[in-house]
Each structure stands twice: as structure tokens, then as C-alpha cells.
Amino acid sequence: MTSTAPLPTKAATRRNNVATQRETQIKKRYTARLRRGDLLETIVYFSVAIVLALFLADGGATYFLSLKDVTTGIGIVTGLVGSDLMLIMLILAARIPVIDRTFGHDKALAVHRKLGKPVLYLILAHMFLLMVGYGIAQGLNPIAEAIDMIVNQQDMSIAFIATGLLIAVVVTSLVIVRRKLSYEFWYIVHLLSYGAILLALPHQFTQGMMFAEGTWARWYWMALYVGALASITIFRVIIPVASSLRHDLRVSSVDIEAPGVVSVTMTGRDINALRAQGGQFFTWRFWAPNMWWDAHPYSLSAHPDGRSLRITVRDLGKGSARLLSLKPGTRVSFEGPYGIFTDASRTTKKAVFVGAGIGITPIRAILESSDLDPLEATVILRGSDAQDVYLWQETYDLCVEKSASLRVLVGHRPKGVNTWLSAEAYSKGESLLTLAPQIKNSDLYICGPTPWTDLVVRDAKRLGLHDHQIHAERFDF
């Protein structure tokens, strides 16, 4: 006796075709982003190679023909490479759309921070090696040579000041120091990096090889300096100001979600033109007393509906606490939207969303905006207690609408165990895999406190998830 499988219906065939097309689109989008990232990384390496090639082409090789000049030659090279990387740091922090759409704002800033210490070391090595090299040539010790450079050489005094500013910026950016500083103080000190670059510029014209007239190096360095400073000016100042004026955002309502948590809804002109998506964030500035000077990043807590934007904020400090007293009608300026904590970073059809505390709110927004078929999504929410599961009803309704699996883990973590699970879930043997059985073939989106997020990422990697499957937008400054 034999049996034959039933022939697929036209409706089933159409659904399969649509699913295949969607999977193909996701893969194409991911491949395009990957190639764009490879190209941008290659440009960074290429820029360092160009700097070295221009140095050699302009006679730099002569420094390495005699022992007494080698120190000076290495000092010049470290200064050139350090300056090149410092300008790349500026470009990474400029929030240029193509960089943001390729790597995400958090990853671009992570690279920016990683370059900080190497750049400082290169600039310090540049300064020290030149003091030694020039000192040998003049028969002076390094300290006497430094004094001679400051007193007798044009623009060198402000170059030393620039180095001091750079040290201040890097030191205040170290994690252990940054955590002890207010955002406002750190931000003001960080602005000194622009001062350091501008103060260092004159001695590169008068003392160095970078801007020597009649050389290719002059044009390369001028293009790099102008490009970096123009990027900062255009994307961090001009576009945000123009966009804020164009859309004229105002607070339309402030709704209490839970004790110390409010949703702020803003309306304005032509909101669709922003092309914002659920999961992205803006840097907001509310023009109210004691708030106008204080700008902070908050994610959207709802997918933009074309008429309004909404954020949900918890009282976690002086800046966020002030938002609880916002009045309707308050003018709002903004930078953004930023980030790829959205469908744009998807690499597969399925998705798992894990959120804790106020981190639940962007999870709710991306769930709303994601292109997901029934049973393709799992949502895991964590809270210390039931009140910490913010926007619960909205998230529940979205899960029902999208036929997504929803798990809620409430309660504190078990003592003495390094886990992101609640004590109850841990005691029952729950894990990322039991909560989301399809996770190995899914993209994982995480939002919550940084140490908690790190634990989720750890468990995901233990399950074999690749880096490109894990998406965690971080807001460390």
C-alpha cells in the first residue's frame, strides 16, 4: 500500500514564495551591509598606508639611513599615524549616515573609544622621540630640548597644550574614570578633543612634513582635516538644527506608565520624512527650564505612526528625572534617528527579543515595526517585579497580533549565580534555549543594563550564535 503527499494548494504555494522572497531580501540586505563594512574598514587601513607611503615618497626614508636620525624618523612616523587615526576617530563620532547604517552607532563609538589609547600613545611617542632625536642633533637632553622647542620654535607651545588636552580627554574616557563622572562633565571635557586638534594644527604647517608646500602629502592631509571637521559640523550641528526647525516637534502628552516612568509623546510636521523605525534612538533636548542644556539619547518606545514620536523614560538620574515634570507644548530639538537596532540588521527570518527594565521599551517598538510572520518571534521580558515589566499590555497585544511567543521572568536573580535569569526561572532549569527553542536560527535583540546584557550575550555565544546574529544597542557614553 502506498500513499502520496497532498498537493500544495495555490495559497500554500503563494505563502511559500512570499517567505522565500522575504528570506532572499534579508540575505541580500545583510550581504550588502557586510560588503559596505568591509569597504569602510579597508579605507581605514588604506589611509594609514597612504600616510606612510607619502612620508617615504617625500624623502622620509633618509631618516633611516643613519643611526642618529632613526629616532627622529620613528618620531615623525608615530606622529603621522597618530594624527591619521585621530581624524578617523572624529569621523567615527560624526554620526555619518553611511557609517551608522553599516555598523550601528554603538559599534562605531566602540571603535572610536578603542582607538583613543593607541592614538594617545602614538602622539606621546611622537613628542618624546622628537625631543630625543632633536636633542641628539643639538647636544641637548630631552628636557632641555623640550624647553628649547617651546621657547624658540614657532607654534610648539600650543602643540604641547594640545597634547595636554588630549591626555585629559583620553583619561576621562577610561571606563573606570567615566563611571565616576556626570555625563555633562564628561561631555564638556570631551569637546576638548576638538580644541586639541585645532591647537596641534599650526605646528604641522610650520614644523612638520604634513603640509610641506609642493607635496602630495599637503593635499592629502588638507583633505583629511577638512573632511573630518566638515563631517562633525554638518552631521552633528547643521543637519540636526535644520531638522529640528523643519519638524518643529512639541511635547503633546506625558503619560505615567509606572512610578518614576513616563511616556513622552511628541508631534510635529512631516514626521514620515524622518524615516525613523522602532528600535532606533534620538538624542533629545527639551527646551524647558533647567533642561535645555541637557541632551540625552532615548530610544523610541513605539513605531512612528507618521504623526508622532514616543519615548518612555525611567527616572534613573537627574536628567531623566526632570522629564517627569515636562509640560505639553514644550519645544523639542533632536539629533537622529540613529542605530540599526531594527529590521535593517536582521540576517534571518526569525527573531528573539530580550528586554529588561526600561530596556523593554525599544524591544516593544522593534517588535511593532518588524516584518515577521506568525510564530517567527519570541519575546522574553525581565523585571525585578511585575511593575518593572513596562508597557506590558501593549507588548502582550503585539505578541497576540503577530502570533509571537511571550515569556515573562519576574523576580531578582539568584544569589551567588552569574545569570540574567530570575531565581525562579533558574531553579526550574530555564535557559535561553528552553525559553526560545528556535534561537540558534534567529537574530537576537537585547536591551537592558549593560552587565545584564553581557550575560545574555555570553549565553547566546555559548549556544553557538555568531556575532552578526546578536544585536545589542548600548548607550554607554
Short mmCIF file of C-alpha atoms in Angstrom, two decimals, residues 137-296:
data_model
loop_
_atom_site.label_atom_id
_atom_site.label_comp_id
_atom_site.label_asym_id
_atom_site.label_seq_id
_atom_site.Cartn_x
_atom_site.Cartn_y
_atom_site.Cartn_z
CA ALA A 137 71.30 66.60 16.94
CA GLN A 138 71.75 69.69 19.17
CA GLY A 139 73.61 68.06 22.03
CA LEU A 140 70.73 68.62 24.50
CA ASN A 141 68.97 66.27 26.87
CA PRO A 142 65.24 65.66 26.16
CA ILE A 143 64.01 68.10 28.83
CA ALA A 144 66.31 70.90 27.65
CA GLU A 145 65.24 70.14 24.09
CA ALA A 146 61.56 70.36 25.09
CA ILE A 147 62.14 73.77 26.69
CA ASP A 148 64.03 74.90 23.60
CA MET A 149 61.18 73.73 21.36
CA ILE A 150 58.58 75.58 23.45
CA VAL A 151 60.59 78.80 23.67
CA ASN A 152 62.25 79.02 20.28
CA GLN A 153 60.19 77.05 17.77
CA GLN A 154 57.08 78.50 16.21
CA ASP A 155 53.72 77.06 17.36
CA MET A 156 55.33 74.39 19.54
CA SER A 157 53.99 75.85 22.80
CA ILE A 158 50.38 75.36 21.70
CA ALA A 159 51.28 71.89 20.37
CA PHE A 160 52.30 70.93 23.92
CA ILE A 161 49.00 72.36 25.21
CA ALA A 162 47.16 70.26 22.60
CA THR A 163 48.88 67.13 23.92
CA GLY A 164 47.79 68.02 27.45
CA LEU A 165 44.17 68.37 26.30
CA LEU A 166 44.37 65.04 24.50
CA ILE A 167 45.61 63.36 27.69
CA ALA A 168 42.65 64.86 29.61
CA VAL A 169 40.17 63.55 27.01
CA VAL A 170 41.59 60.02 26.99
CA VAL A 171 41.84 59.80 30.77
CA THR A 172 38.21 60.92 31.24
CA SER A 173 37.17 58.37 28.64
CA LEU A 174 38.63 55.43 30.56
CA VAL A 175 35.78 53.26 31.82
CA ILE A 176 36.83 53.37 35.46
CA VAL A 177 37.02 57.18 35.38
CA ARG A 178 33.99 57.72 33.13
CA ARG A 179 31.68 55.92 35.52
CA LYS A 180 32.54 58.41 38.25
CA LEU A 181 31.77 61.46 36.12
CA SER A 182 28.47 63.05 35.27
CA TYR A 183 27.51 62.91 31.61
CA GLU A 184 27.59 66.70 31.42
CA PHE A 185 31.16 66.97 32.78
CA TRP A 186 32.40 64.15 30.56
CA TYR A 187 30.75 65.77 27.53
CA ILE A 188 32.37 69.17 28.16
CA VAL A 189 35.80 67.60 28.66
CA HIS A 190 35.29 65.51 25.52
CA LEU A 191 34.75 68.67 23.49
CA LEU A 192 38.38 69.49 24.30
CA SER A 193 39.40 66.90 21.70
CA TYR A 194 38.35 69.39 19.01
CA GLY A 195 40.46 72.03 20.75
CA ALA A 196 43.41 69.62 20.83
CA ILE A 197 43.17 69.03 17.09
CA LEU A 198 42.90 72.73 16.28
CA LEU A 199 45.77 73.68 18.59
CA ALA A 200 48.01 70.97 17.13
CA LEU A 201 47.32 72.06 13.58
CA PRO A 202 49.61 75.17 13.33
CA HIS A 203 52.85 73.32 14.21
CA GLN A 204 52.08 70.80 11.49
CA PHE A 205 52.21 73.68 8.99
CA THR A 206 55.33 75.34 10.36
CA GLN A 207 57.37 72.43 11.74
CA GLY A 208 56.31 69.18 10.16
CA MET A 209 56.22 67.43 6.79
CA MET A 210 52.47 67.03 6.69
CA PHE A 211 51.74 70.33 4.99
CA ALA A 212 55.03 70.98 3.23
CA GLU A 213 54.30 73.01 0.11
CA GLY A 214 54.57 71.25 -3.24
CA THR A 215 53.96 67.76 -1.84
CA TRP A 216 51.15 65.26 -2.30
CA ALA A 217 51.09 64.93 1.49
CA ARG A 218 49.89 68.55 1.78
CA TRP A 219 46.78 67.82 -0.29
CA TYR A 220 46.09 64.51 1.44
CA TRP A 221 46.27 65.97 4.92
CA MET A 222 44.25 69.05 3.99
CA ALA A 223 41.53 66.80 2.54
CA LEU A 224 41.52 64.61 5.66
CA TYR A 225 41.36 67.56 8.08
CA VAL A 226 38.68 69.37 6.11
CA GLY A 227 36.68 66.15 5.66
CA ALA A 228 36.76 65.24 9.36
CA LEU A 229 35.92 68.71 10.66
CA ALA A 230 33.26 69.23 7.98
CA SER A 231 31.65 65.89 8.90
CA ILE A 232 31.37 66.94 12.53
CA THR A 233 29.97 70.33 11.58
CA ILE A 234 27.46 69.01 9.05
CA PHE A 235 26.17 65.87 10.78
CA ARG A 236 26.41 66.95 14.43
CA VAL A 237 25.35 70.59 14.06
CA ILE A 238 23.88 71.77 10.75
CA ILE A 239 21.60 68.81 9.93
CA PRO A 240 20.22 68.39 13.49
CA VAL A 241 19.44 72.13 13.75
CA ALA A 242 17.82 72.20 10.31
CA SER A 243 15.83 69.03 11.00
CA SER A 244 14.62 70.33 14.38
CA LEU A 245 13.44 73.57 12.79
CA ARG A 246 11.77 71.74 9.90
CA HIS A 247 9.79 69.24 12.00
CA ASP A 248 9.03 71.64 14.90
CA LEU A 249 8.48 68.91 17.48
CA ARG A 250 6.45 69.72 20.60
CA VAL A 251 5.53 67.58 23.58
CA SER A 252 1.87 66.62 23.13
CA SER A 253 1.40 64.41 26.18
CA VAL A 254 3.22 63.00 29.18
CA ASP A 255 1.67 59.77 30.48
CA ILE A 256 2.61 57.96 33.65
CA GLU A 257 3.36 54.29 32.93
CA ALA A 258 4.56 53.30 36.41
CA PRO A 259 6.05 55.07 39.45
CA GLY A 260 9.03 57.04 38.08
CA VAL A 261 8.32 56.06 34.44
CA VAL A 262 6.63 58.26 31.84
CA SER A 263 5.91 58.07 28.14
CA VAL A 264 6.52 61.36 26.32
CA THR A 265 4.71 61.75 23.02
CA MET A 266 5.82 64.45 20.57
CA THR A 267 4.07 65.69 17.48
CA GLY A 268 5.37 67.85 14.66
CA ARG A 269 5.46 68.44 10.92
CA ASP A 270 6.16 65.77 8.30
CA ILE A 271 7.27 63.08 10.74
CA ASN A 272 7.39 60.44 7.99
CA ALA A 273 10.29 62.28 6.36
CA LEU A 274 12.48 61.27 9.31
CA ARG A 275 12.20 57.61 8.19
CA ALA A 276 12.58 56.54 11.81
CA GLN A 277 11.93 52.93 12.79
CA GLY A 278 11.04 51.25 16.04
CA GLY A 279 14.25 50.40 17.91
CA GLN A 280 16.16 53.48 16.77
CA PHE A 281 17.07 56.30 19.11
CA PHE A 282 17.37 60.07 19.01
CA THR A 283 19.35 62.47 21.16
CA TRP A 284 16.69 64.75 22.62
CA ARG A 285 16.85 68.26 24.01
CA PHE A 286 13.75 69.64 25.73
CA TRP A 287 13.54 73.43 25.81
CA ALA A 288 12.22 73.76 29.35
CA PRO A 289 13.76 75.47 32.40
CA ASN A 290 16.77 73.53 33.75
CA MET A 291 16.58 71.11 30.83
CA TRP A 292 17.51 72.96 27.63
CA TRP A 293 21.28 72.50 28.13
CA ASP A 294 20.95 68.77 28.80
CA ALA A 295 20.64 66.42 25.79
CA HIS A 296 20.25 62.66 26.24
#
